[in-house]
PDB file of C-alpha atoms in Angstrom:
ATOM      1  CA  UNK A   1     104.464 105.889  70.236  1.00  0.00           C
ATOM      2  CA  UNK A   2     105.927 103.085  67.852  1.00  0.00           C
ATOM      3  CA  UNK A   3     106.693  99.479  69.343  1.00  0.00           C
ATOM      4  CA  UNK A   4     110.679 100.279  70.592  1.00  0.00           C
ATOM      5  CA  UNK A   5     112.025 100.042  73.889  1.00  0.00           C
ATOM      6  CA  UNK A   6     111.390 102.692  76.009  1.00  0.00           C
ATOM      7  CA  UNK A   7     114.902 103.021  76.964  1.00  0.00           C
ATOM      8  CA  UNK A   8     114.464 104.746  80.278  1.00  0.00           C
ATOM      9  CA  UNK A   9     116.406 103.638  83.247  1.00  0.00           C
ATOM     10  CA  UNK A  10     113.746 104.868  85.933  1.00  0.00           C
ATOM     11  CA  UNK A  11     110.162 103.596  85.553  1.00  0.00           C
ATOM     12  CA  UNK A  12     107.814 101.120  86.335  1.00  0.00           C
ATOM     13  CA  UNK A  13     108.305  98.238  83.755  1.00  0.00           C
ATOM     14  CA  UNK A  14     105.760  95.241  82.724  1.00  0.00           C
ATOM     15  CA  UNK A  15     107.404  91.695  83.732  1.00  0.00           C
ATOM     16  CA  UNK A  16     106.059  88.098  82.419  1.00  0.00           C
ATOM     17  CA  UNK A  17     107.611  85.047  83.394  1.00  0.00           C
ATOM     18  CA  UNK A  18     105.360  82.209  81.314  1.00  0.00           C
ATOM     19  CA  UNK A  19     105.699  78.622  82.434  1.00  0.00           C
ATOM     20  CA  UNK A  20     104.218  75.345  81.436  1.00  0.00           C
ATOM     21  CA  UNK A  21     100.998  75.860  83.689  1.00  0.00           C
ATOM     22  CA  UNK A  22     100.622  79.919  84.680  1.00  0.00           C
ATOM     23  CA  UNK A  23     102.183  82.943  82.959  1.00  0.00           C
ATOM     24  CA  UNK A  24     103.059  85.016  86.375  1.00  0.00           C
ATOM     25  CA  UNK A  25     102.643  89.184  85.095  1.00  0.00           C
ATOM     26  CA  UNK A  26     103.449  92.080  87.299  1.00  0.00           C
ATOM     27  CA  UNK A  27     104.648  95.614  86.929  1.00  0.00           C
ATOM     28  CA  UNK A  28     107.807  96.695  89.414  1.00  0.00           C
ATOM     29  CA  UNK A  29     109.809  99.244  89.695  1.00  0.00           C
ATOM     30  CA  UNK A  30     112.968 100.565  91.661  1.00  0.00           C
ATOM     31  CA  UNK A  31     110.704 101.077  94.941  1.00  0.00           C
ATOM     32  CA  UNK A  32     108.619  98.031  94.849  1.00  0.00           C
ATOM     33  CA  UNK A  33     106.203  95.570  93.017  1.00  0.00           C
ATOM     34  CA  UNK A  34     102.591  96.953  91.839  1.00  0.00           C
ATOM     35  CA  UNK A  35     101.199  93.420  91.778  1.00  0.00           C
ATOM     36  CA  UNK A  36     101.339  89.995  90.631  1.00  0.00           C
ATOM     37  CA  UNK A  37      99.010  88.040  89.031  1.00  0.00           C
ATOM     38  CA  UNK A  38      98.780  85.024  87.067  1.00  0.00           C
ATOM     39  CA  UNK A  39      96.887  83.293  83.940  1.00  0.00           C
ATOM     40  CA  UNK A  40      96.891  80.623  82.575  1.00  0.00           C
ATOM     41  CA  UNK A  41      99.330  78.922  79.879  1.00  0.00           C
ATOM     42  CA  UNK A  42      97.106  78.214  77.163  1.00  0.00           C
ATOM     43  CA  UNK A  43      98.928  77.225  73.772  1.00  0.00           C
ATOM     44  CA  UNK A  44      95.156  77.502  72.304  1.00  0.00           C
ATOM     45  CA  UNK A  45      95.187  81.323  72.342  1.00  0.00           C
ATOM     46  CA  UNK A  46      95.402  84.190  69.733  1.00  0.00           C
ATOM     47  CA  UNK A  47      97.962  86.744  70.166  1.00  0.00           C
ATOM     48  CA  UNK A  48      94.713  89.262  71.030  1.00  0.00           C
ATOM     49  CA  UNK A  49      93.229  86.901  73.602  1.00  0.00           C
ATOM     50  CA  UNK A  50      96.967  87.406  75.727  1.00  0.00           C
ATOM     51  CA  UNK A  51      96.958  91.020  74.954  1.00  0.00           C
ATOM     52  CA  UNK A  52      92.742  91.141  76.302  1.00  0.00           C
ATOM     53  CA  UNK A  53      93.883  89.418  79.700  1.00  0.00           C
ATOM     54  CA  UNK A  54      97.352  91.601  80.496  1.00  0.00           C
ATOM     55  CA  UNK A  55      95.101  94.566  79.394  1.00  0.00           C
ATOM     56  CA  UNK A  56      92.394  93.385  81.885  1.00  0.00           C
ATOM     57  CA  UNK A  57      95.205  92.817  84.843  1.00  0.00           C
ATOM     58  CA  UNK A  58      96.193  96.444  84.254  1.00  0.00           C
ATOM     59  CA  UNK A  59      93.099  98.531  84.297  1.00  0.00           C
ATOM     60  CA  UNK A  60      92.066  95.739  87.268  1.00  0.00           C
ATOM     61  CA  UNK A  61      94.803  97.774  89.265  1.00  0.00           C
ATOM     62  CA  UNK A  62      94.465 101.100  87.557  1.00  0.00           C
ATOM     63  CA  UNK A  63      97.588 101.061  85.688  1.00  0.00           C
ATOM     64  CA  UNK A  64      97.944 103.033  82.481  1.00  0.00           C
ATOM     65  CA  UNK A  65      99.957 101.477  79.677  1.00  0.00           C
ATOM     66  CA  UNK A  66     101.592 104.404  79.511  1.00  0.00           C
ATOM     67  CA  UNK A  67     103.275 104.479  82.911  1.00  0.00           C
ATOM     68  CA  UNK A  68     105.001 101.213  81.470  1.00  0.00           C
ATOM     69  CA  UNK A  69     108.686 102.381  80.407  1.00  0.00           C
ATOM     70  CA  UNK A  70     109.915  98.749  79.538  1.00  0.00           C
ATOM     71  CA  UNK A  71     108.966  95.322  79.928  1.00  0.00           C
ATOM     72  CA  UNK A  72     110.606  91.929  79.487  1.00  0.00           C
ATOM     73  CA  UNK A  73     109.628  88.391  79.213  1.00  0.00           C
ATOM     74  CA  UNK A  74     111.388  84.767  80.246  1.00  0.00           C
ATOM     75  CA  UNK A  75     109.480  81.435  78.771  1.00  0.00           C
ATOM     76  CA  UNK A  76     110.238  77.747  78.790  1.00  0.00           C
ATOM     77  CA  UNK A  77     107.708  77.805  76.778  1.00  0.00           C
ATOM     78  CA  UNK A  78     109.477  78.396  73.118  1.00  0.00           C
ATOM     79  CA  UNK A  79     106.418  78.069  71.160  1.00  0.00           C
ATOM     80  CA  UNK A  80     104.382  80.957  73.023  1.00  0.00           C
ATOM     81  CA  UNK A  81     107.388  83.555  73.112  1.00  0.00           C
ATOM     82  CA  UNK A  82     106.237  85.112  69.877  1.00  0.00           C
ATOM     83  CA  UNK A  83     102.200  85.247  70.752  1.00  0.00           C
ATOM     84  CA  UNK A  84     103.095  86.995  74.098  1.00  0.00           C
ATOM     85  CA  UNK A  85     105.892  89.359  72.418  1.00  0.00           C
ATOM     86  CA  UNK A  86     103.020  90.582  70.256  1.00  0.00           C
ATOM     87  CA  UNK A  87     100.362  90.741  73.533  1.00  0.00           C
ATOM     88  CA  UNK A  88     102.685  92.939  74.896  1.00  0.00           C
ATOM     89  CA  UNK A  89     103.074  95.547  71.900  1.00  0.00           C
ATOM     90  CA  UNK A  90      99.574  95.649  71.073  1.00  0.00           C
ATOM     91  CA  UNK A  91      98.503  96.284  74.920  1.00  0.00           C
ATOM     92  CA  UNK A  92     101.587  98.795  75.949  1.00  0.00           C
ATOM     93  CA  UNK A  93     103.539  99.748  72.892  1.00  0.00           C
ATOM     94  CA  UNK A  94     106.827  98.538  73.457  1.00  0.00           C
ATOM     95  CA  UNK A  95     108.832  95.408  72.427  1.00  0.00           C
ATOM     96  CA  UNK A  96     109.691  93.724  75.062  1.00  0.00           C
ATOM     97  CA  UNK A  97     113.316  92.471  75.543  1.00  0.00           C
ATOM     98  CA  UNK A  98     113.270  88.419  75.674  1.00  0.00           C
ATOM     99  CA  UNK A  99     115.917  86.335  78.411  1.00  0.00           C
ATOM    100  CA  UNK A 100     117.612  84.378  76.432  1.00  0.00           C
ATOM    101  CA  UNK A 101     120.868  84.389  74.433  1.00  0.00           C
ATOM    102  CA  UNK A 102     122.644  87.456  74.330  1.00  0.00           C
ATOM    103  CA  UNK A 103     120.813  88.753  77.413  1.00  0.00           C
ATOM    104  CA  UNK A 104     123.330  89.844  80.285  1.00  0.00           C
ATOM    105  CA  UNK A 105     122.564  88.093  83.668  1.00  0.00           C
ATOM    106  CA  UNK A 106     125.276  88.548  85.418  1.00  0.00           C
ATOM    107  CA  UNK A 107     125.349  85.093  86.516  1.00  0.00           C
ATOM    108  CA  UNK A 108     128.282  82.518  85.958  1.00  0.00           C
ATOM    109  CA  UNK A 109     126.582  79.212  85.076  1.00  0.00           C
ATOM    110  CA  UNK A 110     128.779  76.574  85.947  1.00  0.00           C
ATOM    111  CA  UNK A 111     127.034  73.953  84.288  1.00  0.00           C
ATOM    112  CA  UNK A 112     127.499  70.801  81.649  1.00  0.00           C
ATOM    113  CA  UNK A 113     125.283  72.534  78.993  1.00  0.00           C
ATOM    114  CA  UNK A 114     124.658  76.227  80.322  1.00  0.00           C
ATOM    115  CA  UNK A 115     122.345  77.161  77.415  1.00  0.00           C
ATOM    116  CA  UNK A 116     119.931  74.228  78.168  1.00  0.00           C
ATOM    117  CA  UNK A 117     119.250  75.765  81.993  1.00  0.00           C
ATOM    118  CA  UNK A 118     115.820  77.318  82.057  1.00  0.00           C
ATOM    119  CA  UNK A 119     115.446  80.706  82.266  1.00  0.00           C
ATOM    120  CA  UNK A 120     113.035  80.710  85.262  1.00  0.00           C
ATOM    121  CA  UNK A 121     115.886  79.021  87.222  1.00  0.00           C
ATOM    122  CA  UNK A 122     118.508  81.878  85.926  1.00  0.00           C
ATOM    123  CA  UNK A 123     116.369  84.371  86.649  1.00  0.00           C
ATOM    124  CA  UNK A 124     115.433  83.071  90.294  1.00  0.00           C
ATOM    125  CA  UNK A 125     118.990  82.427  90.975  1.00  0.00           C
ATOM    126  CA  UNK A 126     119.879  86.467  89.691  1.00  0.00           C
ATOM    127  CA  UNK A 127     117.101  88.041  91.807  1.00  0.00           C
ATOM    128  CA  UNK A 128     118.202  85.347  95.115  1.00  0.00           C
ATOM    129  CA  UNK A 129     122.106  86.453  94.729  1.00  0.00           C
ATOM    130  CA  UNK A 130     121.250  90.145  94.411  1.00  0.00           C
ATOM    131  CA  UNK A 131     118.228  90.903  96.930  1.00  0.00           C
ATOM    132  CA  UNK A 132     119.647  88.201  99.700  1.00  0.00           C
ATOM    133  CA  UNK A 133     123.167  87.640  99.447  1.00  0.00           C
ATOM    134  CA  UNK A 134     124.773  84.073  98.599  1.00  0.00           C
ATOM    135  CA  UNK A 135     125.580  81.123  98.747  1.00  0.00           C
ATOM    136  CA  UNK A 136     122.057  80.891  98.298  1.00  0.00           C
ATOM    137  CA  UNK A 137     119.447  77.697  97.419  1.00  0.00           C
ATOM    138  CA  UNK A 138     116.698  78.810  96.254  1.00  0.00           C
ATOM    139  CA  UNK A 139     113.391  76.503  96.273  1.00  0.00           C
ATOM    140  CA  UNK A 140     110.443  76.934  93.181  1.00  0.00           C
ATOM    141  CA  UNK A 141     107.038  74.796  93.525  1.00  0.00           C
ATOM    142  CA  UNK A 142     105.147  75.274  90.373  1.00  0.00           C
ATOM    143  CA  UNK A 143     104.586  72.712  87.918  1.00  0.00           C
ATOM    144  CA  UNK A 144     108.009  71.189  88.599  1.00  0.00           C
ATOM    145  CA  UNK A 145     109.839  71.878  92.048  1.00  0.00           C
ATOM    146  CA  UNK A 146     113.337  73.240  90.908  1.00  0.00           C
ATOM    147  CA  UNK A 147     116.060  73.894  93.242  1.00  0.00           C
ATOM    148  CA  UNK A 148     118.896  75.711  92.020  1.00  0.00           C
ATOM    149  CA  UNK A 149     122.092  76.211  94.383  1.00  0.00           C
ATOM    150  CA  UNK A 150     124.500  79.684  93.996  1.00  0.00           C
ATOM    151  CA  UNK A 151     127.687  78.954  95.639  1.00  0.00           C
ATOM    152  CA  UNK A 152     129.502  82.006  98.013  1.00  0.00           C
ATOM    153  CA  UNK A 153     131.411  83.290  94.626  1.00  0.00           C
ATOM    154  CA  UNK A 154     127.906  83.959  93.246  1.00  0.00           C
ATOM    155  CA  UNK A 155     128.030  81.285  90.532  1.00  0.00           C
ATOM    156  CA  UNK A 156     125.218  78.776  89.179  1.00  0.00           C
ATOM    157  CA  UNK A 157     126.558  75.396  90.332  1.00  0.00           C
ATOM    158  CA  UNK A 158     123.394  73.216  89.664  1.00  0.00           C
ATOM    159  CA  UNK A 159     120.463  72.120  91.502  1.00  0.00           C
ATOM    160  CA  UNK A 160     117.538  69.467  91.162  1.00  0.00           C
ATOM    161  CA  UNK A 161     114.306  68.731  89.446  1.00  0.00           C
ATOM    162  CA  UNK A 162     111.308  67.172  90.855  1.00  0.00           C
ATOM    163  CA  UNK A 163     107.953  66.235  89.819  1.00  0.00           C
ATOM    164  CA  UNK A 164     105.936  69.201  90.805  1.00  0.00           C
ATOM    165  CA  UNK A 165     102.779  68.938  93.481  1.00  0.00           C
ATOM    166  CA  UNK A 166      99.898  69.097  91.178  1.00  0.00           C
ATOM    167  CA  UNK A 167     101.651  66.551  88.582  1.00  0.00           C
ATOM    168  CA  UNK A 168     102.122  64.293  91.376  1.00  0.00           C
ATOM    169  CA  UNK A 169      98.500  64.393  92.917  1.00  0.00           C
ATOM    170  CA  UNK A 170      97.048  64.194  89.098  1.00  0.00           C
ATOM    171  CA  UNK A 171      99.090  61.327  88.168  1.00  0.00           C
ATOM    172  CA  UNK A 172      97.869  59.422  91.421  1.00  0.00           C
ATOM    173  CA  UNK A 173      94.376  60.166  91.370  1.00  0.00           C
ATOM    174  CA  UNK A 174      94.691  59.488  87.381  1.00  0.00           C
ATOM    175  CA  UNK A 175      96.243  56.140  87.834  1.00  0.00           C
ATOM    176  CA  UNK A 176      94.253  54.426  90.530  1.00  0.00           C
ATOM    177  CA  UNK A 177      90.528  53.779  90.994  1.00  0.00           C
ATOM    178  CA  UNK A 178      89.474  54.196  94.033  1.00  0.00           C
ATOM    179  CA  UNK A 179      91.458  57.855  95.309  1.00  0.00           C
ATOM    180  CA  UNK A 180      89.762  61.171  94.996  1.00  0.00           C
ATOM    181  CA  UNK A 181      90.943  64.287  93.652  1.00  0.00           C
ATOM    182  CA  UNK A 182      91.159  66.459  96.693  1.00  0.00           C
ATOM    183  CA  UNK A 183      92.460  70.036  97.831  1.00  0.00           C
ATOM    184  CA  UNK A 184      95.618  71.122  98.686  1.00  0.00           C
ATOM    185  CA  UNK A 185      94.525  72.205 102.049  1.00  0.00           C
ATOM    186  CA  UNK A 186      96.787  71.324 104.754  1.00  0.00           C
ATOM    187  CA  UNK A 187      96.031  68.129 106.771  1.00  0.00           C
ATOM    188  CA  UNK A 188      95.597  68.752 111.016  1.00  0.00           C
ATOM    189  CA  UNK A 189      97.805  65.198 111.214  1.00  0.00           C
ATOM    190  CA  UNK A 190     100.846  62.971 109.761  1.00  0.00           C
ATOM    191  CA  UNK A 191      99.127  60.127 110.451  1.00  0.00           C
ATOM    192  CA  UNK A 192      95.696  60.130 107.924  1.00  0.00           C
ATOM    193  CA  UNK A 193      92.338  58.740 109.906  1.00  0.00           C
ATOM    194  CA  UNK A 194      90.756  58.645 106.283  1.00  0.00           C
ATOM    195  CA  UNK A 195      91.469  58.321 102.548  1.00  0.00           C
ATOM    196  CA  UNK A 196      91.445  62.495 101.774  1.00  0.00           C
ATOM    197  CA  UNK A 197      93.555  62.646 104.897  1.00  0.00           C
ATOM    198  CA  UNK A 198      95.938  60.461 103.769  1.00  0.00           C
ATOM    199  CA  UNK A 199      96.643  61.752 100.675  1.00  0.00           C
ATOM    200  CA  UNK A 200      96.904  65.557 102.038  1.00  0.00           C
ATOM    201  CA  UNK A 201      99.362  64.256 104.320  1.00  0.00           C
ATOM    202  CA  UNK A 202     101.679  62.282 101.760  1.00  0.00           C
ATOM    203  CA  UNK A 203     101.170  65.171  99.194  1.00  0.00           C
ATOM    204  CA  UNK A 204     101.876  68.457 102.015  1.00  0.00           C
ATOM    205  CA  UNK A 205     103.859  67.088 104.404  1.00  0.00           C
ATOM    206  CA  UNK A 206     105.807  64.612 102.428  1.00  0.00           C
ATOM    207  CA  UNK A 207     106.706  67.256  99.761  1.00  0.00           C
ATOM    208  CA  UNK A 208     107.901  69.344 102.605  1.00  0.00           C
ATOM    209  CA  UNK A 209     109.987  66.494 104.236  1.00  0.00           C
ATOM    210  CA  UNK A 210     111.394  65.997 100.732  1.00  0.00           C
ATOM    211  CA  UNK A 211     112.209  69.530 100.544  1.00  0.00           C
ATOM    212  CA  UNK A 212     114.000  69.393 103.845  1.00  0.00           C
ATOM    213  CA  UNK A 213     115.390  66.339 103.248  1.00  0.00           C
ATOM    214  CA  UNK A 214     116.793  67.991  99.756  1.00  0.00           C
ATOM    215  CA  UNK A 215     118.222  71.024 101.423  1.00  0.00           C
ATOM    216  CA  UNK A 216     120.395  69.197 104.132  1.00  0.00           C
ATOM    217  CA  UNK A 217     122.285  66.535 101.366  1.00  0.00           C
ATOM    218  CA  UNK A 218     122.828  70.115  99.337  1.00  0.00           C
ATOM    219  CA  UNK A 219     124.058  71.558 102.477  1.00  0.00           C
ATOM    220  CA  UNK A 220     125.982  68.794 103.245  1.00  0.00           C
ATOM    221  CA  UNK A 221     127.699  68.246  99.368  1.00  0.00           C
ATOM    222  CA  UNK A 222     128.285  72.043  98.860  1.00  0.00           C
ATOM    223  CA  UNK A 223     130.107  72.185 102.362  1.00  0.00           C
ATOM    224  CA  UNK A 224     128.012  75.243 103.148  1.00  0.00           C
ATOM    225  CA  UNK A 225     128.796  76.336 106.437  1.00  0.00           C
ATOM    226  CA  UNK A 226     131.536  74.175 107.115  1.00  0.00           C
ATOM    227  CA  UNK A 227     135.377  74.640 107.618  1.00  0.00           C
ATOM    228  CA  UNK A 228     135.017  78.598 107.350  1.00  0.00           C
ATOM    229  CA  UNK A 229     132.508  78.467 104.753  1.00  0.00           C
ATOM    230  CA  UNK A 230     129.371  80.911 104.672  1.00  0.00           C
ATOM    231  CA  UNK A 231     126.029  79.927 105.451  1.00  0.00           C
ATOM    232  CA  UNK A 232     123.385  79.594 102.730  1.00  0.00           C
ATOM    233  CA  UNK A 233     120.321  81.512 102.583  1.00  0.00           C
ATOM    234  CA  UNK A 234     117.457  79.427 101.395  1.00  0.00           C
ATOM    235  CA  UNK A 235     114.916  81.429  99.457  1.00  0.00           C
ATOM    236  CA  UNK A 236     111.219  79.306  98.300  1.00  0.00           C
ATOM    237  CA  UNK A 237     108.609  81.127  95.701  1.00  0.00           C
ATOM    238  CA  UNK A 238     106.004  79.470  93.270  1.00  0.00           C
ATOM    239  CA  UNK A 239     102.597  79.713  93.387  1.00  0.00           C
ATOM    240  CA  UNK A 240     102.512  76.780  96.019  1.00  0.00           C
ATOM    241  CA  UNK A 241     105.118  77.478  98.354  1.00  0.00           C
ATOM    242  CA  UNK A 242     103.428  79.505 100.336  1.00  0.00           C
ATOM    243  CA  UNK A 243     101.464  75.723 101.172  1.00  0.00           C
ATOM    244  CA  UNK A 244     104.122  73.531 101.234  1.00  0.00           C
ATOM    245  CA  UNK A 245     106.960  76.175 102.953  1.00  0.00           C
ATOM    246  CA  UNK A 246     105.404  76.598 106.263  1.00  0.00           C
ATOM    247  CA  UNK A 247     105.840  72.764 106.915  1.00  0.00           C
ATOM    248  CA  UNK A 248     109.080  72.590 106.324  1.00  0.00           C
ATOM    249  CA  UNK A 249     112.020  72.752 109.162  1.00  0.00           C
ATOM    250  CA  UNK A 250     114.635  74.618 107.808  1.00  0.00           C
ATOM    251  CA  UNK A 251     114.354  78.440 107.872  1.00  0.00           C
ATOM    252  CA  UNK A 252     113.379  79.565 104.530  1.00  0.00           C
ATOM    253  CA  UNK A 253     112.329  83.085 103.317  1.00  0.00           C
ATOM    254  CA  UNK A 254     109.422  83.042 101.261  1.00  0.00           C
ATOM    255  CA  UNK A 255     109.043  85.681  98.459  1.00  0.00           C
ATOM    256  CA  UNK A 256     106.564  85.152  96.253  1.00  0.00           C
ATOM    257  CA  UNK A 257     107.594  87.946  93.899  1.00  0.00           C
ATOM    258  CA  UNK A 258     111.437  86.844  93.345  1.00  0.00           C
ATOM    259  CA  UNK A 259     110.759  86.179  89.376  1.00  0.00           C
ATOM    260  CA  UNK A 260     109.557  89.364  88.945  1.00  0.00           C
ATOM    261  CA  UNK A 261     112.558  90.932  91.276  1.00  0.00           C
ATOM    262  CA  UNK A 262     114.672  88.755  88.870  1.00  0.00           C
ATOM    263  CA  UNK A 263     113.664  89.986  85.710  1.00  0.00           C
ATOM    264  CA  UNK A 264     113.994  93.634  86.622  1.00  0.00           C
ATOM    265  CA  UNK A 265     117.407  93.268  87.508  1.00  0.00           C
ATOM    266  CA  UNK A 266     117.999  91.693  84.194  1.00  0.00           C
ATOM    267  CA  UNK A 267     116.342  94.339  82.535  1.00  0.00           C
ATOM    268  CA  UNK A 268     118.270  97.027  84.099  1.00  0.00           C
ATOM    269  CA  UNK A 269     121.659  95.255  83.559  1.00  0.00           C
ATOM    270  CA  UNK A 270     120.368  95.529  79.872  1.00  0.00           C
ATOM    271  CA  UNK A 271     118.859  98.198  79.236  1.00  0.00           C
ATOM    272  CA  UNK A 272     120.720 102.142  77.656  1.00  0.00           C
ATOM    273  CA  UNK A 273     119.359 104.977  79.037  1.00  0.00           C
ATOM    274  CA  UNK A 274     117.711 107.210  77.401  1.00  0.00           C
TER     275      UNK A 274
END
């Protein structure tokens, strides 16, 4: 088969999400995901080295290219867009469809600069408004921790950036003498009895009280749940939430696979059937 869009509207399709630190792959279809796995962002590599590692993933879980009836990719990484489009047709034959411009969401963005919103927050926000409902805040700890806020019409009203877990723990153990680097195990207490402890305390727990402390003054400025308003649902994924999430207060729904819930919807709001 030539490299064209298998434009089927049933099927298991291939979905890549590639950020600054992990490209997160997975195959999903209509009745659930397959898997998810991740590699690493590495600007160093040849088109064939991607297409050798999504090739490995599949046969890893016995998935034939050829099950794969589409596939579709979101980057905030510009420069690698190209490398994995070609990773993709070499491995499964098909040319992927790329979020970006042009590419139906679904999603009002009621932002400043719309196009300059990253498509790992659009596509977080599409799978958070369609799988749980909105208003919706939805919470992702990878390299940065982005929270992006749907209000209860289902629009993109903003959110926050902060520096991401790892960045911060690098930059402190890079910038003073005497700390080590450490894991990102959680501590037993608040209060650190030594140096390690310490620091797992200040990096888990206080990036969960920041979290918390992030989701009440959005709360509180969106009105949610106030005068007649709905509720929002608060919705956490990234490869470390499952770390940082389970400290938090608030009741938050961990789903590790919304990107790739995301990026099927997006595909199916695009896609012609065959």
């Amino acid at each position: 088969m030539s490299n064209k869009l298998r434009k089927n509207c049933k099927g298991m399709i291939l979905a890549i999400d590639m950020g600054n630190t992990n490209i997160v792959i997975g195959c999903i279809d209509d009745e659930k995901v397959y898997f998810e796995e991740r590699l690493s962002t590495d600007h160093s590599k040849t088109e064939l080295e991607y297409a050798m590692g999504f090739k490995t993933i599949l046969e890893i879980h016995n998935i034939d290219p050829m099950q794969i009836k589409g596939a579709i990719i979101s980057s905030v990484v510009p420069q690698l867009v190209d490398a994995i489009k070609v990773a993709v047709e070499k491995v499964a034959k098909i040319t992927p469809m790329i979020v970006g411009p042009g590419v139906k969401t679904g999603l009002n963005i009621l932002m400043d600069q719309p196009k300059q919103v990253g498509s790992d927050l659009i596509v977080d926000a599409v799978a958070a408004l369609n799988v749980y409902g909105y208003p919706a805040v939805v919470i992702d700890i990878g390299t940065a921790t982005t929270i992006s806020v749907v209000d209860e019409k289902g629009d993109y009203i903003g959110g926050a950036i902060l520096p991401g877990i790892k960045v911060s723990l690098d930059s402190l153990v890079s910038r003073t003498a005497q700390l080590p680097r450490i894991g990102l195990d959680v501590p037993k207490h608040v209060i650190g009895k030594n140096t390690v402890d310490c620091m797992k305390s200040g990096i888990i727990l206080g990036n969960a009280s920041c979290i918390d402390g992030m989701i009440d003054k959005i709360i509180e400025e969106a009105g949610f749940g106030k005068n007649g308003r709905p509720e929002a649902r608060i919705i956490a994924t990234g490869g470390l939430s499952g770390v940082i999430i389970p400290k938090c207060r608030h009741d938050i729904i961990q789903d590790n696979a919304l990107l790739l819930k995301g990026l099927k919807i997006i595909y199916d709001k695009n896609i012609t059937c065959a």
